[in-house]
Tab-separated table of C-alpha atoms in Angstrom:
chain	number	residue	atom	x	y	z
A	2	MET	CA	0.000	0.000	0.000
A	3	GLU	CA	1.445	3.371	-1.019
A	4	THR	CA	0.728	6.929	0.060
A	5	ILE	CA	-1.538	9.427	-1.683
A	6	GLN	CA	1.417	11.329	-3.148
A	7	ARG	CA	3.233	8.308	-4.499
A	8	LEU	CA	0.207	6.875	-6.216
A	9	LYS	CA	-1.124	10.304	-7.396
A	10	MET	CA	-4.542	9.173	-6.371
A	11	LYS	CA	-7.567	10.398	-8.187
A	12	LYS	CA	-10.284	12.270	-6.381
A	13	LYS	CA	-12.351	9.199	-5.490
A	14	ALA	CA	-9.352	7.257	-4.259
A	15	CYS	CA	-8.271	10.217	-2.171
A	16	LEU	CA	-11.724	10.398	-0.618
A	17	PHE	CA	-11.566	6.683	0.173
A	18	PHE	CA	-8.232	7.119	1.917
A	19	MET	CA	-9.611	9.966	4.036
A	20	ILE	CA	-12.545	7.828	5.083
A	21	LEU	CA	-10.251	4.896	5.856
A	22	SER	CA	-8.049	7.132	7.981
A	23	SER	CA	-11.049	8.311	9.963
A	24	VAL	CA	-12.132	4.724	10.557
A	25	LEU	CA	-8.662	3.766	11.759
A	26	ILE	CA	-8.495	6.698	14.154
A	27	PHE	CA	-11.949	5.909	15.515
A	28	ALA	CA	-11.128	2.254	16.007
A	29	PHE	CA	-7.849	2.856	17.757
A	30	GLY	CA	-9.136	5.872	19.650
A	31	ASN	CA	-11.736	3.639	21.281
A	32	GLU	CA	-8.798	1.740	22.640
A	33	ALA	CA	-10.117	-0.414	25.472
A	34	ALA	CA	-13.034	-1.680	23.423
A	35	GLY	CA	-11.042	-2.470	20.318
A	36	THR	CA	-8.017	-4.364	21.535
A	37	LYS	CA	-8.989	-6.681	24.390
A	38	LYS	CA	-10.901	-9.091	22.204
A	39	ASP	CA	-7.764	-10.534	20.617
A	40	TYR	CA	-5.973	-11.264	23.904
A	41	PRO	CA	-7.534	-14.101	25.957
A	42	LEU	CA	-5.628	-13.250	29.146
A	43	TYR	CA	-7.872	-10.217	29.613
A	44	ASP	CA	-10.595	-12.709	30.520
A	45	MET	CA	-8.552	-13.733	33.548
A	46	TYR	CA	-9.039	-10.299	35.168
A	47	LEU	CA	-5.408	-9.779	36.130
A	48	GLY	CA	-5.570	-5.990	36.272
A	49	SER	CA	-2.272	-4.175	35.799
A	50	LYS	CA	-0.349	-7.442	36.315
A	51	ILE	CA	-1.497	-8.812	32.981
A	52	PRO	CA	1.434	-10.025	30.828
A	53	TYR	CA	2.223	-7.950	27.765
A	54	PRO	CA	-0.378	-8.426	24.994
A	55	GLY	CA	1.960	-7.425	22.156
A	56	PRO	CA	0.851	-5.718	18.937
A	57	GLY	CA	-1.365	-8.615	17.917
A	58	LYS	CA	-2.533	-8.285	14.327
A	59	ALA	CA	-2.398	-4.486	14.329
A	60	GLU	CA	-1.067	-3.078	11.061
A	61	LEU	CA	0.818	0.189	10.606
A	62	THR	CA	-0.305	2.811	8.145
A	63	PRO	CA	2.092	3.700	5.303
A	64	ILE	CA	4.756	6.326	5.783
A	65	PRO	CA	4.075	9.506	3.766
A	66	GLU	CA	6.087	9.744	0.578
A	67	GLY	CA	9.670	10.866	0.964
A	68	TYR	CA	9.716	10.494	4.765
A	69	GLU	CA	11.693	8.048	6.850
A	70	ALA	CA	12.017	7.328	10.559
A	71	ASN	CA	14.712	9.608	11.955
A	72	PHE	CA	14.401	9.455	15.760
A	73	ILE	CA	12.585	7.538	18.511
A	74	TYR	CA	11.662	8.508	22.054
A	75	TRP	CA	10.555	5.345	23.828
A	76	VAL	CA	9.079	4.909	27.338
A	77	ASN	CA	8.691	1.307	28.559
A	78	ARG	CA	7.273	-0.229	31.718
A	79	HIS	CA	9.303	-3.130	33.060
A	80	GLY	CA	8.282	-6.605	31.973
A	81	SER	CA	6.301	-9.201	33.905
A	82	ARG	CA	7.772	-9.556	37.350
A	83	ASN	CA	7.598	-11.510	40.538
A	84	LEU	CA	5.709	-10.092	43.508
A	85	SER	CA	7.140	-6.617	44.071
A	86	SER	CA	7.872	-7.292	47.752
A	87	PHE	CA	7.106	-9.572	50.676
A	88	LYS	CA	3.647	-8.084	51.129
A	89	TYR	CA	0.454	-9.872	50.157
A	90	ASP	CA	2.016	-13.298	50.552
A	91	LYS	CA	3.538	-12.345	53.917
A	92	ALA	CA	0.206	-11.095	55.244
A	93	TRP	CA	-1.642	-14.202	54.113
A	94	LEU	CA	1.096	-16.512	55.391
A	95	GLU	CA	0.999	-14.957	58.846
A	96	LEU	CA	-2.805	-14.907	58.861
A	97	LEU	CA	-2.988	-18.630	58.077
A	98	VAL	CA	-0.192	-19.602	60.457
A	99	PHE	CA	-1.832	-17.631	63.277
A	100	ALA	CA	-5.215	-19.226	62.589
A	101	GLU	CA	-3.596	-22.661	62.592
A	102	SER	CA	-1.912	-21.947	65.919
A	103	GLU	CA	-5.332	-21.014	67.320
A	104	GLY	CA	-6.895	-24.199	65.981
A	105	GLN	CA	-9.087	-22.106	63.664
A	106	LEU	CA	-7.922	-23.327	60.267
A	107	THR	CA	-10.247	-25.507	58.183
A	108	LYS	CA	-9.199	-28.264	55.787
A	109	LYS	CA	-9.501	-25.801	52.900
A	110	GLY	CA	-7.405	-23.330	54.864
A	111	LYS	CA	-4.648	-25.903	55.281
A	112	VAL	CA	-4.588	-26.398	51.512
A	113	LEU	CA	-4.245	-22.645	50.989
A	114	LEU	CA	-1.495	-22.487	53.611
A	115	LYS	CA	0.576	-25.001	51.662
A	116	GLU	CA	0.015	-23.018	48.470
A	117	ILE	CA	1.070	-19.747	50.087
A	118	GLN	CA	4.122	-21.419	51.620
A	119	LYS	CA	5.090	-22.702	48.175
A	120	ILE	CA	4.767	-19.210	46.707
A	121	VAL	CA	6.798	-17.623	49.522
A	122	GLU	CA	9.540	-20.196	49.099
A	123	HIS	CA	9.613	-19.614	45.336
A	124	GLU	CA	9.766	-15.830	45.713
A	125	LYS	CA	12.779	-15.759	48.044
A	126	GLY	CA	15.514	-13.823	46.266
A	127	ARG	CA	13.150	-12.973	43.411
A	128	TYR	CA	10.959	-10.196	44.824
A	129	GLY	CA	10.701	-7.279	42.421
A	130	LEU	CA	12.738	-8.949	39.695
A	131	LEU	CA	11.615	-9.955	36.224
A	132	THR	CA	10.379	-13.450	35.584
A	133	GLY	CA	11.521	-15.445	32.577
A	134	LEU	CA	8.337	-14.300	30.863
A	135	GLY	CA	9.169	-10.668	31.614
A	136	LYS	CA	12.664	-10.945	30.184
A	137	ASN	CA	11.296	-12.568	27.054
A	138	GLU	CA	8.659	-9.848	26.657
A	139	LEU	CA	11.316	-7.140	26.514
A	140	TYR	CA	13.618	-9.204	24.311
A	141	LYS	CA	10.851	-9.678	21.757
A	142	ILE	CA	9.857	-6.009	21.862
A	143	GLY	CA	13.466	-5.001	21.224
A	144	LYS	CA	13.836	-7.436	18.363
A	145	ARG	CA	10.548	-6.385	16.743
A	146	THR	CA	11.540	-2.740	17.062
A	147	GLY	CA	14.895	-3.310	15.389
A	148	ASN	CA	13.277	-5.222	12.539
A	149	LEU	CA	10.507	-2.654	12.082
A	150	TYR	CA	12.877	0.316	11.825
A	151	LYS	CA	15.660	-1.364	9.864
A	152	ASN	CA	16.821	1.818	8.160
A	153	LEU	CA	17.034	3.790	11.391
A	154	PHE	CA	18.878	1.150	13.392
A	155	GLY	CA	20.879	0.115	10.343
A	156	SER	CA	22.667	3.463	10.585
A	157	ASN	CA	24.274	2.117	13.774
A	158	LYS	CA	24.234	5.578	15.334
A	159	PRO	CA	24.463	5.628	19.155
A	160	LEU	CA	21.428	5.432	21.422
A	161	LEU	CA	20.743	6.284	25.046
A	162	ALA	CA	19.020	3.727	27.308
A	163	GLU	CA	17.914	5.009	30.726
A	164	ALA	CA	16.435	3.191	33.712
A	165	THR	CA	15.280	3.984	37.227
A	166	TYR	CA	17.066	2.793	40.362
A	167	LYS	CA	14.896	-0.336	40.519
A	168	GLU	CA	16.652	-3.462	39.250
A	169	ARG	CA	13.661	-4.692	37.247
A	170	THR	CA	14.003	-1.651	34.991
A	171	TRP	CA	17.688	-2.461	34.388
A	172	GLU	CA	16.727	-6.023	33.501
A	173	SER	CA	14.052	-4.708	31.147
A	174	ARG	CA	16.471	-2.308	29.482
A	175	ASP	CA	19.124	-4.965	29.029
A	176	ASN	CA	16.738	-7.552	27.591
A	177	PHE	CA	15.240	-4.989	25.210
A	178	LEU	CA	18.737	-4.103	24.023
A	179	LYS	CA	19.577	-7.782	23.654
A	180	GLY	CA	16.643	-8.195	21.286
A	181	LEU	CA	17.568	-5.009	19.442
A	182	LYS	CA	21.103	-6.272	18.882
A	183	GLU	CA	19.706	-9.598	17.720
A	184	SER	CA	17.869	-7.704	14.978
A	185	GLY	CA	21.204	-6.429	13.687
A	186	TYR	CA	21.827	-3.164	15.540
A	187	LYS	CA	25.546	-2.650	16.187
A	188	GLY	CA	25.688	0.949	17.392
A	189	GLU	CA	27.177	2.280	20.620
A	190	ILE	CA	24.808	2.155	23.596
A	191	THR	CA	25.020	4.468	26.594
A	192	SER	CA	23.185	2.865	29.535
A	193	THR	CA	22.339	4.907	32.623
A	194	ARG	CA	20.172	4.669	35.709
A	195	SER	CA	18.998	7.276	38.174
A	196	GLU	CA	19.519	7.416	41.906
A	197	LYS	CA	16.652	7.249	44.362
A	198	ASN	CA	14.594	10.442	44.779
A	199	THR	CA	16.538	12.325	42.087
A	200	ASP	CA	14.562	11.596	38.917
A	201	PRO	CA	11.831	14.120	38.002
A	202	TYR	CA	11.238	12.377	34.683
A	203	LEU	CA	10.797	8.654	35.311
A	204	ARG	CA	9.922	8.730	39.031
A	205	PRO	CA	8.381	12.152	39.798
A	206	PHE	CA	6.015	10.447	42.239
A	207	ASP	CA	8.976	9.927	44.598
A	208	ILE	CA	9.627	13.667	44.714
A	209	ALA	CA	6.173	15.272	44.627
A	210	ALA	CA	5.306	15.841	48.299
A	211	LYS	CA	1.640	16.746	47.870
A	212	TYR	CA	1.101	13.798	45.568
A	213	LYS	CA	2.548	11.397	48.138
A	214	LYS	CA	0.254	12.825	50.801
A	215	TYR	CA	-2.704	12.602	48.443
A	216	LYS	CA	-1.902	8.999	47.573
A	217	LYS	CA	-1.613	7.971	51.219
A	218	ALA	CA	-4.502	9.892	52.764
A	219	GLY	CA	-6.529	11.637	50.068
A	220	LYS	CA	-10.309	11.801	50.180
A	221	TRP	CA	-10.391	9.354	47.288
A	222	HIS	CA	-9.913	6.538	49.824
A	223	GLN	CA	-13.433	7.216	51.102
A	224	LYS	CA	-14.794	6.966	47.563
A	225	ILE	CA	-13.090	3.616	47.115
A	226	ASP	CA	-14.689	2.376	50.334
A	227	VAL	CA	-18.097	3.474	49.060
A	228	PHE	CA	-17.406	1.794	45.717
A	229	ALA	CA	-16.630	-1.452	47.522
A	230	LYS	CA	-19.736	-1.185	49.677
A	231	ILE	CA	-22.197	-0.540	46.858
A	232	ASN	CA	-20.706	-3.524	45.016
A	233	ASN	CA	-21.329	-5.781	48.028
A	234	ALA	CA	-17.622	-6.442	48.494
A	235	GLU	CA	-18.159	-7.552	52.095
A	236	VAL	CA	-20.594	-10.259	51.041
A	237	ALA	CA	-18.223	-11.558	48.346
A	238	ALA	CA	-15.236	-11.360	50.685
A	239	ARG	CA	-16.986	-13.417	53.349
A	240	ARG	CA	-17.872	-16.063	50.778
A	241	ILE	CA	-14.255	-16.141	49.517
A	242	VAL	CA	-12.366	-15.998	52.826
A	243	SER	CA	-14.611	-17.689	55.405
A	244	PRO	CA	-14.147	-21.252	54.072
A	245	PHE	CA	-10.492	-21.096	55.158
A	246	PHE	CA	-11.370	-20.489	58.817
A	247	LYS	CA	-13.792	-21.556	61.504
A	248	PRO	CA	-16.748	-19.155	61.957
A	249	GLU	CA	-15.490	-17.565	65.169
A	250	PHE	CA	-12.177	-16.628	63.571
A	251	SER	CA	-13.814	-15.246	60.413
A	252	ASP	CA	-16.071	-13.054	62.547
A	253	LYS	CA	-13.087	-11.716	64.474
A	254	LEU	CA	-11.261	-10.874	61.254
A	255	ASP	CA	-14.396	-9.294	59.811
A	256	LYS	CA	-14.735	-6.978	62.803
A	257	GLY	CA	-11.197	-5.650	62.406
A	258	GLY	CA	-9.801	-7.449	65.397
A	259	LEU	CA	-6.675	-8.660	63.589
A	260	GLU	CA	-3.896	-7.023	61.541
A	261	PHE	CA	-1.277	-8.548	59.280
A	262	LYS	CA	1.429	-6.410	57.712
A	263	SER	CA	3.964	-6.318	54.906
A	264	GLU	CA	7.699	-6.411	55.446
A	265	LYS	CA	7.564	-2.591	55.322
A	266	ASP	CA	5.142	-2.552	58.274
A	267	GLU	CA	2.194	-1.557	56.096
A	268	VAL	CA	-1.166	-2.989	57.169
A	269	VAL	CA	-2.241	-5.314	54.369
A	270	ILE	CA	-5.026	-7.393	55.930
A	271	ASN	CA	-7.329	-6.147	58.681
A	272	ASN	CA	-10.752	-7.406	57.570
A	273	LEU	CA	-12.372	-9.839	55.141
A	274	VAL	CA	-12.373	-7.423	52.191
A	275	SER	CA	-8.659	-6.657	52.460
A	276	ALA	CA	-7.969	-10.379	52.876
A	277	ALA	CA	-9.931	-11.256	49.718
A	278	TYR	CA	-8.317	-8.440	47.737
A	279	SER	CA	-4.834	-9.507	48.863
A	280	LEU	CA	-5.557	-13.064	47.775
A	281	TRP	CA	-6.610	-11.720	44.365
A	282	GLU	CA	-3.335	-9.778	44.158
A	283	ILE	CA	-1.431	-13.037	44.663
A	284	TYR	CA	-3.618	-14.715	42.038
A	285	THR	CA	-2.762	-12.025	39.464
A	286	ILE	CA	0.973	-12.657	39.616
A	287	LEU	CA	0.836	-16.445	39.146
A	288	PRO	CA	0.638	-16.484	35.303
A	289	ALA	CA	4.016	-14.700	35.187
A	290	LEU	CA	5.656	-17.333	37.403
A	291	LYS	CA	4.776	-20.490	35.470
A	292	GLU	CA	7.795	-20.301	33.156
A	293	ASP	CA	10.034	-20.157	36.228
A	294	GLY	CA	8.756	-23.447	37.610
A	295	LEU	CA	5.946	-22.371	39.921
A	296	SER	CA	3.012	-24.308	38.547
A	297	GLY	CA	0.199	-26.411	39.920
A	298	ILE	CA	-1.305	-23.610	42.020
A	299	ASP	CA	-4.786	-22.688	40.869
A	300	MET	CA	-6.064	-19.764	42.901
A	301	LYS	CA	-8.751	-19.048	40.382
A	302	LYS	CA	-10.801	-21.767	42.067
A	303	TYR	CA	-11.291	-19.514	45.089
A	304	PHE	CA	-13.124	-16.856	43.053
A	305	THR	CA	-16.167	-16.647	40.853
A	306	LYS	CA	-15.873	-14.765	37.572
A	307	ALA	CA	-17.844	-11.931	39.155
A	308	ASP	CA	-15.339	-11.809	42.047
A	309	LEU	CA	-12.399	-11.530	39.664
A	310	ARG	CA	-14.119	-8.817	37.671
A	311	PHE	CA	-14.907	-6.841	40.826
A	312	PHE	CA	-11.388	-6.967	42.249
A	313	GLU	CA	-9.963	-5.904	38.900
A	314	ASP	CA	-12.400	-2.975	38.927
A	315	TYR	CA	-11.470	-2.267	42.538
A	316	GLN	CA	-7.771	-2.080	41.644
A	317	ASN	CA	-8.618	-0.050	38.570
A	318	ALA	CA	-10.669	2.371	40.653
A	319	LYS	CA	-7.702	2.985	42.934
A	320	ALA	CA	-5.463	3.463	39.909
A	321	TYR	CA	-7.955	5.946	38.435
A	322	TYR	CA	-7.242	8.230	41.406
A	323	THR	CA	-3.522	7.552	41.840
A	324	LYS	CA	-2.402	7.156	38.204
A	325	GLY	CA	-5.277	8.729	36.323
A	326	PRO	CA	-7.531	11.790	36.174
A	327	GLY	CA	-9.249	11.270	39.524
A	328	ASP	CA	-11.541	14.142	40.462
A	329	ALA	CA	-9.701	16.782	38.459
A	330	GLY	CA	-9.581	15.353	34.948
A	331	LYS	CA	-6.751	16.730	32.812
A	332	ASP	CA	-5.399	18.799	35.730
A	333	SER	CA	-5.181	15.925	38.210
A	334	ILE	CA	-2.070	15.838	40.332
A	335	ALA	CA	-1.223	12.332	39.111
A	336	LEU	CA	-1.207	13.502	35.487
A	337	SER	CA	0.356	16.904	36.183
A	338	ILE	CA	3.537	15.453	37.643
A	339	MET	CA	4.242	13.834	34.271
A	340	ALA	CA	4.856	17.286	32.751
A	341	PRO	CA	8.651	17.095	33.346
A	342	LEU	CA	8.904	13.890	31.303
A	343	ALA	CA	6.751	15.346	28.520
A	344	LYS	CA	8.990	18.436	28.538
A	345	ASN	CA	12.072	16.260	28.315
A	346	MET	CA	10.643	14.256	25.418
A	347	ILE	CA	9.951	17.461	23.493
A	348	ASN	CA	13.424	18.832	24.174
A	349	GLU	CA	15.169	15.624	23.156
A	350	VAL	CA	13.277	15.527	19.868
A	351	ASP	CA	14.074	19.187	19.177
A	352	THR	CA	17.730	18.691	20.062
A	353	HIS	CA	17.917	15.861	17.562
A	354	LEU	CA	16.121	17.785	14.836
A	355	LYS	CA	18.540	20.691	15.299
A	356	GLY	CA	21.415	18.293	14.680
A	357	GLU	CA	22.729	18.752	18.230
A	358	SER	CA	22.334	15.131	19.366
A	359	ALA	CA	24.183	12.089	18.107
A	360	TYR	CA	21.545	9.673	19.400
A	361	LEU	CA	19.076	7.958	17.084
A	362	GLY	CA	16.790	7.431	20.034
A	363	ILE	CA	16.182	7.747	23.780
A	364	PHE	CA	14.844	4.624	25.497
A	365	ASP	CA	13.475	4.947	29.045
A	366	PHE	CA	12.619	1.962	31.236
A	367	CYS	CA	10.396	2.628	34.207
A	368	HIS	CA	7.121	1.671	35.890
A	369	ALA	CA	3.330	1.616	35.557
A	370	GLU	CA	3.317	4.706	37.796
A	371	THR	CA	5.110	6.474	34.942
A	372	VAL	CA	3.566	5.016	31.800
A	373	VAL	CA	-0.100	5.098	32.854
A	374	PRO	CA	-0.229	8.775	33.931
A	375	LEU	CA	1.904	9.728	30.923
A	376	VAL	CA	-0.837	8.273	28.716
A	377	GLY	CA	-3.260	10.493	30.636
A	378	PHE	CA	-1.060	13.574	30.319
A	379	PHE	CA	-1.046	13.084	26.548
A	380	GLU	CA	-4.861	12.716	26.680
A	381	ILE	CA	-4.854	9.495	24.706
A	382	GLY	CA	-8.399	8.310	24.075
A	383	LYS	CA	-10.385	8.706	27.296
A	384	SER	CA	-7.380	8.376	29.584
A	385	ALA	CA	-7.776	11.916	30.988
A	386	ASP	CA	-11.576	12.011	31.069
A	387	PHE	CA	-13.275	12.867	34.351
A	388	ALA	CA	-16.210	10.822	35.643
A	389	GLU	CA	-18.657	11.905	38.342
A	390	GLU	CA	-18.908	8.351	39.648
A	391	ILE	CA	-16.031	5.880	39.894
A	392	SER	CA	-18.397	3.103	38.779
A	393	GLU	CA	-18.682	4.981	35.467
A	394	ALA	CA	-14.948	5.643	35.179
A	395	VAL	CA	-13.953	1.978	35.411
A	396	LYS	CA	-16.149	1.219	32.402
A	397	TYR	CA	-13.747	3.110	30.119
A	398	TRP	CA	-10.626	3.897	32.164
A	399	ASP	CA	-8.407	0.823	32.257
A	400	ALA	CA	-4.949	0.682	33.841
A	401	GLY	CA	-4.524	-2.857	32.546
A	402	TYR	CA	-4.892	-1.581	28.994
A	403	TYR	CA	-2.861	1.625	29.353
A	404	GLY	CA	-0.098	-0.021	31.345
A	405	PRO	CA	0.084	-3.832	31.261
A	406	MET	CA	3.402	-5.443	32.054
A	407	ALA	CA	6.004	-4.213	29.521
A	408	ALA	CA	3.679	-1.413	28.358
A	409	ASN	CA	5.371	1.051	26.035
A	410	LEU	CA	4.661	4.449	24.567
A	411	GLU	CA	6.742	5.693	21.674
A	412	TRP	CA	7.125	8.795	19.559
A	413	ILE	CA	8.536	8.103	16.103
A	414	ILE	CA	9.887	11.178	14.311
A	415	TYR	CA	9.852	11.162	10.504
A	416	THR	CA	11.772	13.606	8.333
A	417	ALA	CA	11.980	14.379	4.635
A	418	GLU	CA	14.226	16.836	2.838
A	419	GLY	CA	12.546	20.204	2.524
A	420	LYS	CA	9.456	19.119	4.461
A	421	GLU	CA	8.218	19.621	7.996
A	422	PRO	CA	8.998	16.803	10.474
A	423	LEU	CA	6.128	14.473	11.329
A	424	VAL	CA	5.512	12.397	14.434
A	425	LYS	CA	3.518	9.242	15.072
A	426	MET	CA	2.660	7.772	18.480
A	427	LEU	CA	2.307	4.110	19.368
A	428	LEU	CA	0.939	2.598	22.563
A	429	ASN	CA	2.002	-0.999	23.089
A	430	GLU	CA	3.233	-1.087	19.492
A	431	ARG	CA	-0.147	-0.016	18.106
A	432	GLU	CA	-0.725	3.311	16.377
A	433	ILE	CA	-2.886	5.637	18.423
A	434	PRO	CA	-4.004	9.258	18.056
A	435	PHE	CA	-2.623	12.160	20.061
A	436	ALA	CA	-4.977	14.420	22.042
A	437	ALA	CA	-8.215	15.129	20.177
A	438	ALA	CA	-7.332	18.827	19.954
A	439	ILE	CA	-4.361	18.003	17.700
A	440	LYS	CA	-5.332	17.144	14.157
A	441	PRO	CA	-3.362	14.664	12.042
A	442	VAL	CA	-1.909	15.448	8.646
A	443	ASN	CA	-2.347	11.918	7.406
A	444	ALA	CA	-3.997	9.121	9.426
A	445	PHE	CA	-1.706	8.761	12.472
A	446	TYR	CA	0.966	11.189	11.242
A	447	TYR	CA	1.023	14.639	12.835
A	448	LYS	CA	3.078	17.780	12.316
A	449	TRP	CA	5.789	17.822	14.954
A	450	SER	CA	5.213	21.557	15.423
A	451	ASP	CA	1.538	20.958	16.323
A	452	VAL	CA	2.321	18.217	18.829
A	453	LYS	CA	5.153	20.217	20.359
A	454	THR	CA	3.061	23.372	20.709
A	455	TYR	CA	0.133	21.613	22.384
A	456	TYR	CA	2.099	19.678	24.992
A	457	ALA	CA	4.710	22.396	25.574
A	458	GLU	CA	1.940	24.854	26.424
A	459	LYS	CA	0.435	22.327	28.802
A	460	ALA	CA	3.773	21.615	30.524
A	461	THR	CA	4.551	25.339	30.765
A	462	ARG	CA	1.157	26.074	32.330
A	463	LEU	CA	1.993	23.494	34.988
A	464	GLY	CA	5.344	25.147	35.700
A	465	PHE	CA	7.663	23.039	33.556
A	466	GLY	CA	8.643	25.245	30.647
A	467	LEU	CA	10.941	23.887	27.958
A	468	ASP	CA	13.861	25.939	29.305
A	469	THR	CA	13.568	24.670	32.896
A	470	THR	CA	16.440	22.609	34.315
A	471	VAL	CA	16.372	19.235	36.044
A	472	GLU	CA	17.069	20.987	39.348
A	473	GLU	CA	14.201	23.410	38.793
A	474	ASN	CA	11.887	20.524	37.918
A	475	ILE	CA	12.805	18.717	41.125
A	476	GLU	CA	12.204	21.840	43.205
A	477	ASN	CA	8.875	22.505	41.521
A	478	LEU	CA	7.727	18.958	42.191
A	479	LYS	CA	8.713	19.274	45.834
A	480	VAL	CA	6.998	22.606	46.406
A	481	LYS	CA	3.981	22.686	44.075
A	482	TYR	CA	3.130	19.028	43.698
């Protein structure tokens, strides 16, 4: 398939192409509805722990005549991982062991205890690290990327690969680069990683004081409690958890008479609802562990399909407030703190286009807490849309779609001699429109100047102008956010 210019389309053909472009934008703009159907794991209700779906059968639209890929800015969540810390499994282990010591554990509870013990034993030395599946996800993404942009990577110009201080992002970076090299790339690679609490781009949530306070004790917690109550979470939780314990013990747990904490001294379980949710959190990580030898544990049997759907919605509701628009829509604090990264992306592209950078691309490896709100900052689809009721928001706002394991967002810059640079955006290797206020030139191709102007104005309004320094960004996050 060729472009309009190359084929010198006649009027009718040109009209057809315009209609086709509109259809493509509509289909991909309605992202959550149009992409889940071809990935069966979505039916497991794994929330943001869902393994990477890949590009599936998505096809890319043709490059406009005379243009070629000239630069990439890539932001990637780490791949599928083990449990992030000794948290949900620790709380459940201690809950079951305590109940057993009190003679309150049922036969079903003893089965669960053995399963939790098996998981804990498997996770020793692995917490927070990528699984074999996660490493392979990034390797394949890197290899596909190298093969897709053969001309760009065939130049063997240097690239910059950045990661946060968390080891899983280093592993993700290194496996991506391994796949990229496998595709034939032989250029020089500069690999870096940030120190804790010093990165306003990939981990602004560590620095933003008001955001941290909001996340820990914001009024949104009350809304989540109401959401759970109106969805009869207590009834479902009792049905899920009570079979593990004798009635007297279940009642005591239900009344808040017991607490079980993470290794960081965070209360994880203090009632039946938190116990059921924590069990679901353990369930969601199991598909990523099978390739590493942990098999034979079927926690799905403890839940009905409705239970799984609710807990995914429950997690998604919390993410809506902490990684999404929350009550403020496009000006939410969670989205606003992504302005420094957006500013940096714009500056890096401009630096390259001015001929002042030797890199063919910048590749950042980070977390869901970065990728998901960045999608919202860029107003992709409905990712920044405000909803009066959280029950309405979770129908269209989906952290598992915006930021599954190994999620990636990329800007591809295209140049042609004597013509204005264009940019295309991909989310999880699928073309997707920019904010609705920015109009494309050709299907998913936009003028770089239009994209730059829109997001630069937004970042500047939030206090992160294009000329601000890293130090100024850090200070602004500390004081204003």
